[in-house]
Coordinates of C-alpha atoms in Angstrom, one line a residue:
Chain A
M1 CA 95.6 110.5 90.1
K2 CA 94.0 110.3 86.7
T3 CA 95.1 108.2 83.7
I4 CA 93.5 109.3 80.5
L5 CA 93.1 106.9 77.6
K6 CA 91.7 107.8 74.2
G7 CA 89.9 106.2 71.3
R8 CA 89.6 108.0 67.9
T9 CA 87.6 110.8 69.5
S10 CA 86.5 109.4 72.9
E11 CA 88.2 109.7 76.2
V12 CA 88.2 107.4 79.3
V13 CA 89.5 108.7 82.6
I14 CA 90.8 106.1 85.1
D15 CA 90.6 107.8 88.4
T16 CA 92.2 106.4 91.6
E17 CA 89.1 107.7 93.4
G18 CA 86.9 105.6 91.1
P19 CA 84.4 104.6 89.8
V20 CA 85.9 101.5 88.3
I21 CA 86.8 101.3 84.6
I22 CA 86.4 97.9 83.0
I23 CA 89.0 96.7 80.5
G24 CA 87.3 93.9 78.5
E25 CA 89.5 90.8 78.3
S26 CA 87.7 88.7 75.6
I27 CA 89.8 89.5 72.5
N28 CA 92.3 86.8 73.6
P29 CA 93.0 83.5 71.9
T30 CA 93.3 81.5 75.2
R31 CA 90.4 79.1 75.2
R32 CA 88.8 80.8 72.2
K33 CA 89.4 78.4 69.2
K34 CA 87.0 80.4 67.1
L35 CA 89.1 83.5 67.5
V36 CA 92.2 81.7 66.3
S37 CA 90.5 80.0 63.4
T38 CA 88.8 83.1 62.1
L39 CA 92.0 85.2 62.4
Q40 CA 93.9 82.5 60.6
D41 CA 91.4 82.8 57.7
G42 CA 91.9 86.6 57.7
N43 CA 88.4 87.0 58.9
F44 CA 87.8 89.8 61.5
D45 CA 84.1 89.4 62.0
F46 CA 84.4 87.5 65.2
V47 CA 86.9 90.0 66.7
L48 CA 84.4 92.8 65.9
E49 CA 81.6 90.7 67.4
L50 CA 83.6 90.2 70.7
A51 CA 84.2 93.9 70.8
E52 CA 80.6 94.8 70.4
L53 CA 79.4 92.2 73.0
Q54 CA 81.9 93.6 75.5
I55 CA 81.0 97.2 74.9
R56 CA 77.3 96.4 75.4
A57 CA 78.2 94.5 78.6
G58 CA 80.0 97.5 80.1
A59 CA 83.6 97.5 78.8
D60 CA 85.2 101.0 78.9
V61 CA 88.4 99.9 77.2
L62 CA 89.2 96.8 75.1
D63 CA 92.3 94.6 75.6
V64 CA 93.5 93.3 72.3
N65 CA 95.6 90.1 72.2
V66 CA 95.9 88.2 69.0
G67 CA 99.0 86.2 69.8
F68 CA 98.9 82.4 69.2
P69 CA 101.4 79.8 67.9
G70 CA 102.1 80.2 64.2
V71 CA 100.9 83.8 63.9
D72 CA 103.0 86.9 63.3
D73 CA 101.4 89.3 65.5
V74 CA 103.7 92.1 64.3
K75 CA 101.4 92.1 61.3
L76 CA 98.2 90.8 63.0
L77 CA 98.0 93.2 66.0
P78 CA 98.1 96.4 63.9
E79 CA 95.7 95.0 61.4
T80 CA 93.2 94.1 64.2
V81 CA 93.6 97.5 65.8
R82 CA 92.8 99.1 62.4
R83 CA 89.7 97.0 62.0
L84 CA 88.5 97.7 65.5
Q85 CA 89.1 101.4 65.3
E86 CA 87.2 101.6 61.9
K87 CA 84.1 100.5 63.7
F88 CA 84.5 101.4 67.4
D89 CA 85.6 104.6 69.2
I90 CA 86.6 102.8 72.5
P91 CA 90.3 103.1 73.7
L92 CA 92.4 100.0 73.3
C93 CA 94.9 98.1 75.5
L94 CA 97.6 96.5 73.3
D95 CA 98.5 93.1 74.7
S96 CA 101.5 91.2 73.4
P97 CA 104.8 89.9 74.8
N98 CA 106.4 91.1 71.6
P99 CA 107.6 94.7 71.7
K100 CA 107.7 94.8 67.9
A101 CA 104.0 93.9 67.7
I102 CA 103.2 96.6 70.3
E103 CA 105.2 99.2 68.3
A104 CA 103.7 98.2 65.0
A105 CA 100.2 98.5 66.6
L106 CA 101.0 101.9 68.1
K107 CA 102.0 103.2 64.7
V108 CA 98.6 102.6 63.2
A109 CA 96.5 103.2 66.4
A110 CA 94.5 106.5 66.8
G111 CA 94.1 108.1 70.2
K112 CA 96.1 107.0 73.3
C113 CA 96.5 103.3 74.0
L114 CA 97.5 101.4 77.1
I115 CA 100.4 98.9 76.7
N116 CA 100.0 95.5 78.3
S117 CA 102.6 95.2 79.7
V118 CA 105.9 96.4 80.8
N119 CA 107.6 94.6 83.7
G120 CA 110.6 95.2 85.9
E121 CA 113.0 93.1 83.8
E122 CA 115.8 95.2 82.2
K123 CA 114.9 93.9 78.8
S124 CA 111.3 94.9 79.1
L125 CA 112.1 98.4 80.4
K126 CA 114.7 99.0 77.7
N127 CA 112.5 97.8 74.9
L128 CA 109.2 99.3 75.8
L129 CA 109.6 102.5 77.7
P130 CA 111.1 104.4 74.7
V131 CA 108.2 103.1 72.5
A132 CA 105.6 104.2 75.0
K133 CA 107.2 107.6 75.2
E134 CA 107.5 108.0 71.4
Y135 CA 103.8 107.1 70.8
G136 CA 102.4 108.8 73.9
A137 CA 101.0 105.6 75.3
A138 CA 100.2 104.7 78.9
I139 CA 101.7 101.5 80.2
I140 CA 100.8 98.7 82.6
G141 CA 103.7 98.0 84.9
L142 CA 103.6 94.3 86.0
C143 CA 105.2 93.6 89.5
M144 CA 107.8 91.1 88.4
D145 CA 111.4 91.4 87.4
D146 CA 114.6 89.6 86.5
D147 CA 114.3 87.7 89.8
G148 CA 110.9 86.3 88.8
I149 CA 107.7 86.5 90.9
T150 CA 108.0 87.3 94.6
H151 CA 105.3 86.5 97.2
D152 CA 106.3 89.4 99.3
P153 CA 103.9 92.4 98.9
G154 CA 106.6 94.8 99.9
K155 CA 108.9 93.6 97.2
R156 CA 106.2 93.8 94.6
V157 CA 105.7 97.4 95.6
S158 CA 109.4 98.0 95.2
I159 CA 109.2 96.6 91.7
A160 CA 106.3 98.9 91.0
E161 CA 108.4 101.9 92.3
K162 CA 111.3 100.9 90.0
I163 CA 109.0 100.7 86.9
I164 CA 107.5 104.1 87.7
E165 CA 110.9 105.7 88.3
R166 CA 112.3 104.3 85.1
A167 CA 109.2 105.3 83.1
V168 CA 109.5 108.9 84.4
K169 CA 113.2 109.0 83.5
A170 CA 112.2 107.9 80.0
G171 CA 109.8 110.9 79.8
I172 CA 106.5 109.2 80.6
K173 CA 104.2 111.0 83.0
P174 CA 103.8 109.2 86.3
E175 CA 100.0 109.1 85.9
D176 CA 100.5 107.1 82.7
V177 CA 101.9 104.1 84.6
V178 CA 99.1 101.8 85.8
I179 CA 100.4 99.1 88.1
D180 CA 99.4 95.4 87.9
P181 CA 100.1 93.7 91.3
L182 CA 100.0 90.2 89.8
A183 CA 97.2 87.8 90.7
M184 CA 98.0 84.0 91.0
A185 CA 95.6 81.1 91.4
V186 CA 94.3 80.5 94.9
S187 CA 93.8 76.8 94.1
A188 CA 97.6 76.5 94.0
D189 CA 98.4 78.8 96.9
P190 CA 95.9 79.5 99.7
R191 CA 97.6 82.9 100.4
A192 CA 97.7 84.0 96.8
C193 CA 94.8 86.4 97.0
L194 CA 95.9 87.8 100.3
V195 CA 99.3 88.7 98.8
T196 CA 97.6 90.4 95.9
L197 CA 95.2 92.3 98.1
E198 CA 98.0 93.5 100.4
T199 CA 100.0 94.6 97.3
I200 CA 97.1 96.5 96.0
R201 CA 96.5 98.2 99.4
L202 CA 100.2 99.2 99.6
I203 CA 100.4 100.5 96.1
H204 CA 97.2 102.6 96.6
L205 CA 98.4 103.9 99.9
K206 CA 102.1 104.5 99.2
L207 CA 102.2 105.2 95.4
G208 CA 98.7 106.3 94.7
H209 CA 98.7 105.0 91.1
N210 CA 95.9 103.5 89.2
I211 CA 95.8 99.7 89.5
T212 CA 94.8 97.0 87.0
Q213 CA 94.7 93.3 87.2
G214 CA 93.8 90.2 85.2
A215 CA 91.0 89.6 87.6
S216 CA 90.0 86.1 86.5
N217 CA 93.3 84.4 87.2
I218 CA 92.7 83.9 90.9
S219 CA 89.9 81.3 90.3
F220 CA 91.9 79.3 87.7
G221 CA 91.1 75.5 88.1
L222 CA 88.1 76.0 90.4
P223 CA 84.4 75.6 89.9
D224 CA 81.9 78.5 90.3
R225 CA 84.5 81.0 89.2
E226 CA 81.9 83.7 89.1
S227 CA 81.4 83.7 92.8
L228 CA 85.1 83.7 93.5
N229 CA 85.9 86.4 91.0
A230 CA 83.0 88.6 92.4
A231 CA 84.2 88.2 96.0
F232 CA 87.8 89.0 95.0
M233 CA 86.7 91.9 92.8
A234 CA 84.9 93.6 95.7
L235 CA 87.9 93.2 98.0
A236 CA 90.4 94.3 95.3
I237 CA 88.3 97.4 94.5
Y238 CA 88.0 98.2 98.2
N239 CA 91.8 98.2 98.5
G240 CA 92.5 100.3 95.4
L241 CA 92.0 98.3 92.1
T242 CA 90.6 100.8 89.6
C243 CA 90.7 99.2 86.2
P244 CA 90.4 95.4 86.2
I245 CA 90.9 93.4 83.0
A246 CA 88.0 91.0 83.0
N247 CA 85.1 89.6 81.1
P248 CA 82.4 92.4 81.3
E249 CA 79.7 89.9 80.4
K250 CA 80.4 88.2 83.7
I251 CA 81.9 90.8 86.0
T252 CA 80.1 94.1 85.4
A253 CA 77.3 93.5 87.9
A254 CA 79.8 92.7 90.6
V255 CA 81.8 95.8 89.7
R256 CA 78.8 98.1 89.8
A257 CA 77.7 96.5 93.1
A258 CA 81.1 97.2 94.6
D259 CA 81.1 100.8 93.4
L260 CA 77.6 101.2 94.9
V261 CA 78.4 99.8 98.4
L262 CA 81.6 101.8 98.4
G263 CA 79.7 105.1 98.1
R264 CA 80.7 105.8 94.5
D265 CA 77.2 105.6 92.9
D266 CA 74.9 108.0 94.6
F267 CA 71.3 106.7 94.7
A268 CA 72.4 103.7 92.7
V269 CA 71.9 105.4 89.4
R270 CA 74.6 103.4 87.5
F271 CA 73.8 100.1 89.3
V272 CA 70.1 100.3 88.4
E273 CA 70.8 101.5 84.8
Y274 CA 73.1 98.5 84.3
F275 CA 70.5 96.2 85.7
Q276 CA 67.7 97.6 83.5
S277 CA 69.7 97.3 80.3
H278 CA 70.9 93.7 81.1
Q279 CA 68.0 91.8 82.6
Chain B
M1 CA 87.9 85.2 120.6
K2 CA 85.4 82.3 120.4
T3 CA 81.7 82.3 121.0
I4 CA 80.2 78.9 121.5
L5 CA 76.6 78.1 120.7
K6 CA 74.9 74.7 121.4
G7 CA 72.0 72.7 120.1
R8 CA 70.7 69.7 121.9
T9 CA 74.1 67.9 121.5
S10 CA 75.8 69.9 118.8
E11 CA 78.2 72.8 119.2
V12 CA 79.1 75.6 116.9
V13 CA 82.2 77.7 117.4
I14 CA 82.1 81.3 116.1
D15 CA 85.7 82.3 115.9
T16 CA 86.9 85.9 115.2
E17 CA 89.6 84.3 113.0
G18 CA 87.0 82.6 110.9
P19 CA 85.8 80.7 108.9
V20 CA 82.4 82.4 108.7
I21 CA 79.4 80.9 110.5
I22 CA 76.0 81.4 108.7
I23 CA 72.9 82.2 110.8
G24 CA 69.9 81.4 108.6
E25 CA 67.4 84.2 108.5
S26 CA 64.4 82.6 106.8
I27 CA 62.2 81.8 109.8
N28 CA 60.9 85.3 109.8
P29 CA 57.3 86.4 108.8
T30 CA 58.5 89.5 106.9
R31 CA 57.4 88.9 103.3
R32 CA 56.5 85.2 104.1
K33 CA 52.7 85.1 104.2
K34 CA 52.8 81.3 104.2
L35 CA 54.7 81.3 107.5
V36 CA 52.1 83.6 109.1
S37 CA 49.1 81.6 107.8
T38 CA 50.5 78.2 108.8
L39 CA 51.5 79.4 112.2
Q40 CA 48.1 81.0 112.7
D41 CA 46.6 77.5 112.0
G42 CA 48.9 76.0 114.6
N43 CA 50.7 74.1 111.8
F44 CA 54.5 73.9 112.1
D45 CA 55.3 72.0 108.9
F46 CA 56.4 75.0 107.0
V47 CA 58.7 76.2 109.8
L48 CA 60.3 72.8 109.8
E49 CA 60.6 72.9 106.0
L50 CA 62.3 76.3 106.2
A51 CA 64.7 74.9 108.8
E52 CA 65.6 71.9 106.7
L53 CA 66.1 74.0 103.5
Q54 CA 68.5 76.3 105.3
I55 CA 70.5 73.6 107.0
R56 CA 71.0 71.9 103.6
A57 CA 72.0 75.2 102.1
G58 CA 74.7 75.8 104.7
A59 CA 73.2 77.3 107.8
D60 CA 75.1 76.7 111.0
V61 CA 72.6 78.4 113.3
L62 CA 68.9 79.2 112.7
D63 CA 67.4 82.6 113.6
V64 CA 63.8 82.1 114.9
N65 CA 61.4 85.0 114.6
V66 CA 57.7 84.3 114.7
G67 CA 56.4 87.7 115.6
F68 CA 53.6 89.2 113.6
P69 CA 50.6 91.4 114.3
G70 CA 47.9 89.5 116.3
V71 CA 50.2 86.8 117.6
D72 CA 51.3 86.2 121.1
D73 CA 54.9 85.2 120.6
V74 CA 55.4 84.7 124.3
K75 CA 53.5 81.4 123.6
L76 CA 54.5 80.9 119.9
L77 CA 58.3 81.4 120.2
P78 CA 58.8 78.7 122.8
E79 CA 56.5 76.3 121.0
T80 CA 58.4 76.9 117.7
V81 CA 61.7 76.3 119.5
R82 CA 60.3 73.1 121.0
R83 CA 59.2 71.8 117.6
L84 CA 62.5 72.8 115.9
Q85 CA 64.6 71.1 118.6
E86 CA 62.5 67.9 118.4
K87 CA 63.7 67.5 114.8
F88 CA 67.0 69.4 114.5
D89 CA 70.1 69.6 116.6
I90 CA 71.3 73.0 115.2
P91 CA 71.8 75.9 117.7
L92 CA 69.1 78.6 117.6
C93 CA 69.1 82.4 117.6
L94 CA 66.0 83.7 119.4
D95 CA 64.7 86.8 117.6
S96 CA 62.0 88.9 119.2
P97 CA 61.6 92.5 120.4
N98 CA 59.7 91.1 123.4
P99 CA 61.9 90.2 126.3
K100 CA 59.1 88.0 127.7
A101 CA 59.0 85.9 124.5
I102 CA 62.8 85.5 124.7
E103 CA 62.7 84.4 128.3
A104 CA 59.8 82.0 127.6
A105 CA 61.8 80.5 124.7
L106 CA 65.0 80.2 126.8
K107 CA 63.0 78.2 129.4
V108 CA 62.2 75.5 127.0
A109 CA 65.3 75.6 124.8
A110 CA 68.0 73.0 125.0
G111 CA 71.6 73.9 124.6
K112 CA 73.0 77.5 124.4
C113 CA 71.1 80.0 122.4
L114 CA 71.9 83.4 121.0
I115 CA 69.5 86.3 121.8
N116 CA 68.6 88.6 118.9
S117 CA 69.0 91.3 120.3
V118 CA 70.0 93.5 123.1
N119 CA 70.8 97.1 122.3
G120 CA 72.3 100.0 124.2
E121 CA 68.9 101.4 125.5
E122 CA 68.6 101.2 129.3
K123 CA 65.4 99.3 129.0
S124 CA 66.9 96.7 126.8
L125 CA 70.0 96.2 129.0
K126 CA 67.9 96.0 132.2
N127 CA 65.4 93.6 130.8
L128 CA 67.6 91.2 128.8
L129 CA 71.0 91.0 130.4
P130 CA 69.7 89.2 133.6
V131 CA 67.7 86.8 131.4
A132 CA 70.8 86.0 129.3
K133 CA 72.8 85.4 132.4
E134 CA 70.1 83.2 134.1
Y135 CA 69.8 80.9 131.1
G136 CA 73.4 81.0 130.0
A137 CA 72.7 82.5 126.6
A138 CA 74.9 84.5 124.4
I139 CA 73.6 87.9 123.1
I140 CA 73.7 90.0 120.0
G141 CA 74.5 93.6 121.0
L142 CA 73.0 96.1 118.5
C143 CA 74.9 99.4 118.1
M144 CA 72.0 101.7 118.9
D145 CA 70.8 103.3 122.1
D146 CA 68.4 105.8 123.7
D147 CA 69.7 108.5 121.3
G148 CA 68.7 106.3 118.3
I149 CA 70.9 105.4 115.4
T150 CA 74.2 107.3 114.8
H151 CA 76.0 107.5 111.5
D152 CA 79.3 107.9 113.2
P153 CA 81.3 104.6 113.3
G154 CA 83.2 105.8 116.4
K155 CA 80.0 106.3 118.3
R156 CA 78.6 103.0 117.2
V157 CA 81.8 101.4 118.6
S158 CA 81.2 103.3 121.9
I159 CA 77.7 101.8 122.2
A160 CA 79.2 98.3 121.5
E161 CA 81.7 98.9 124.4
K162 CA 78.9 100.0 126.7
I163 CA 76.9 96.9 125.9
I164 CA 79.9 94.6 126.5
E165 CA 80.7 96.4 129.8
R166 CA 77.2 96.1 131.1
A167 CA 76.9 92.5 130.0
V168 CA 80.1 91.6 131.8
K169 CA 78.9 93.4 134.9
A170 CA 75.7 91.3 134.7
G171 CA 77.9 88.2 134.8
I172 CA 77.9 87.4 131.1
K173 CA 81.3 86.3 129.6
P174 CA 82.7 88.9 127.2
E175 CA 83.0 86.3 124.4
D176 CA 79.3 85.7 124.7
V177 CA 78.6 89.2 123.4
V178 CA 78.4 89.3 119.6
I179 CA 78.2 92.8 118.1
D180 CA 75.8 93.9 115.4
P181 CA 77.2 97.1 113.8
L182 CA 73.8 97.9 112.1
A183 CA 73.4 97.9 108.4
M184 CA 71.1 100.4 106.7
A185 CA 69.9 100.6 103.0
V186 CA 72.4 102.0 100.6
S187 CA 69.5 103.1 98.4
A188 CA 68.5 105.7 101.0
D189 CA 72.0 106.8 102.0
P190 CA 75.0 106.4 99.7
R191 CA 77.4 106.2 102.6
A192 CA 75.4 103.6 104.6
C193 CA 77.6 100.6 103.7
L194 CA 80.9 102.6 104.3
V195 CA 79.7 103.5 107.8
T196 CA 78.9 99.8 108.5
L197 CA 82.2 98.6 107.1
E198 CA 84.2 101.1 109.1
T199 CA 82.2 100.1 112.3
I200 CA 83.0 96.5 111.6
R201 CA 86.7 97.3 111.1
L202 CA 86.9 99.3 114.3
I203 CA 85.0 96.7 116.4
H204 CA 87.3 93.9 115.0
L205 CA 90.4 95.9 115.6
K206 CA 89.7 97.6 119.0
L207 CA 87.3 95.2 120.7
G208 CA 88.0 91.9 119.0
H209 CA 84.5 90.5 119.4
N210 CA 82.6 88.4 117.0
I211 CA 80.4 90.4 114.6
T212 CA 77.0 89.6 113.1
Q213 CA 74.8 91.5 110.8
G214 CA 71.4 91.3 109.1
A215 CA 73.3 91.2 105.8
S216 CA 70.4 91.6 103.4
N217 CA 69.3 95.0 104.7
I218 CA 71.8 97.0 102.7
S219 CA 70.2 96.2 99.4
F220 CA 66.6 97.0 100.4
G221 CA 64.6 98.6 97.6
L222 CA 67.2 97.7 94.9
P223 CA 67.2 95.2 92.0
D224 CA 69.8 92.4 91.7
R225 CA 70.1 92.2 95.5
E226 CA 72.2 89.1 95.2
S227 CA 75.1 91.0 93.5
L228 CA 74.9 93.8 96.1
N229 CA 74.7 91.4 99.1
A230 CA 77.6 89.3 97.7
A231 CA 79.8 92.4 97.2
F232 CA 79.0 93.7 100.7
M233 CA 79.4 90.3 102.3
A234 CA 83.0 89.9 101.0
L235 CA 83.9 93.4 102.2
A236 CA 82.3 92.9 105.6
I237 CA 84.0 89.5 106.1
Y238 CA 87.3 91.1 105.1
N239 CA 86.8 93.7 107.8
G240 CA 85.7 91.3 110.6
L241 CA 82.2 90.0 110.1
T242 CA 82.1 86.4 111.4
C243 CA 78.5 85.3 111.6
P244 CA 76.1 87.1 109.2
I245 CA 72.4 86.5 109.5
A246 CA 71.3 85.9 105.9
N247 CA 69.5 83.6 103.6
P248 CA 71.9 80.6 103.1
E249 CA 70.1 79.6 99.9
K250 CA 71.3 82.8 98.4
I251 CA 74.5 83.8 100.3
T252 CA 76.5 80.6 101.0
A253 CA 78.4 80.6 97.7
A254 CA 79.5 84.2 98.3
V255 CA 80.5 83.4 101.9
R256 CA 82.5 80.3 100.9
A257 CA 84.2 82.4 98.2
A258 CA 85.2 85.1 100.6
D259 CA 86.6 82.5 103.1
L260 CA 88.6 81.0 100.2
V261 CA 90.1 84.2 98.8
L262 CA 90.9 85.3 102.4
G263 CA 93.1 82.2 102.9
R264 CA 90.7 80.4 105.3
D265 CA 90.0 77.4 103.1
D266 CA 93.2 75.6 102.2
F267 CA 93.1 74.1 98.7
A268 CA 89.4 75.1 98.4
V269 CA 88.1 72.0 100.2
R270 CA 85.0 73.7 101.6
F271 CA 84.3 75.8 98.6
V272 CA 84.4 72.8 96.2
E273 CA 82.4 70.6 98.6
Y274 CA 79.7 73.3 98.7
F275 CA 79.7 73.6 95.0
Q276 CA 79.5 69.8 94.4
S277 CA 76.5 69.4 96.8
H278 CA 74.6 72.4 95.3
Q279 CA 75.0 72.3 91.6

């Protein structure tokens, strides 16, 4: 199955057979005070700098989250999208819990965006599916619903099925629903990663959709997060993850390595190319 | 299934349910000129230094290979074992293509060693199984035979079965046969790692034996071998690898990370402990 995203003129194909597409996570105010303060001053230089760094480091798509306390991201998200698309041709992933901000951003965005995210809650489905349909966007379907977060991989898959079904009913193509299995911190629950891996395996096997994931969450609260994220990344890709949301400056080598050992990079062309341009 | 190895007084349990046991690979003359030259001078200081470094870095067992052109390892291997066991209590893995060197080393070794390796060739089985039985050693069974190396995971598993069957007939306990699925360089064959991973999965599933592997081979000839070895290590452990032969100074963080994400390190106790003692 192939999910196609578009920038102004560019096109990125997320293919369930790989290779892996990287969605850069860095335009996000969490632990980035400088992003908050520059945006508060109406200064977009740092956002553009984060975009450029991530593209150089291997990002194929950029997640854009500019929500923080005291900001009206119904105004700020579309403005940020406009500034990014003036300078870069990379497809965008619009990231806000506020459907009005998503819609406002879709109105100004060129190409075909990914919405981060719809979940299985009635409110979310009702608010966002018509918007996605209207603007021709793809969506991330997060495996949680009105009952909250389940630790049962089978139930997470059922929520994914429900989101896909409802999306198709709303007129969205099935391949435009990318599933997020949910990743929780292994420091809090020793089985958290196993649950996510099993969910990924089942979604890949039973539903065959593309799968994304905020891949840094699993190591929250632990030291040497890079070793943990790299180990989990390889396992998640092996089971069916195709478009992680992560920091390309830290994860691209691990992603290229996983693609290579999984037979998706003949004669190591992409792996060596990445190494040569980043040593 | 549990394979128990012993030093003079220590005991290491390799358990098919994990956590992973690391067999340190560094006492090996390949690309270590200093090891060759010091041993040629009858000087064991560097061997002892390599042992100490690896134990500090997380090795549970030490592989001992002192074979190089012009050396008689029927004398050198037992002498090296004696020197190592005078100073360290860690179990040893005796590594030589020469059955006479293995036997000579077993004669002087305290505890219970692992023999690296027996393979499916008639000559190997006839020479080494009686020796393993006589000295109560465990063996590594390498998945190749008189027909050479096959790329078919199913056939590799058949060779493993044959080695186990023959070992049991020779009086060796089944749990004392650790299987090596063979790992080839992914630079030469894009499917090499997939074949090894599938062999590991099948051996774990069908035979349930412990599995070892020279885990650095896969990245031969490529840059950034650490990223590749780490990605492959996580995948191999997920499929059933329990006692890789690797350089602990480079791989222990990846191994501890894999154990943690696979739910074998509750509340990250071992992972954090390793991090704190190696930062």
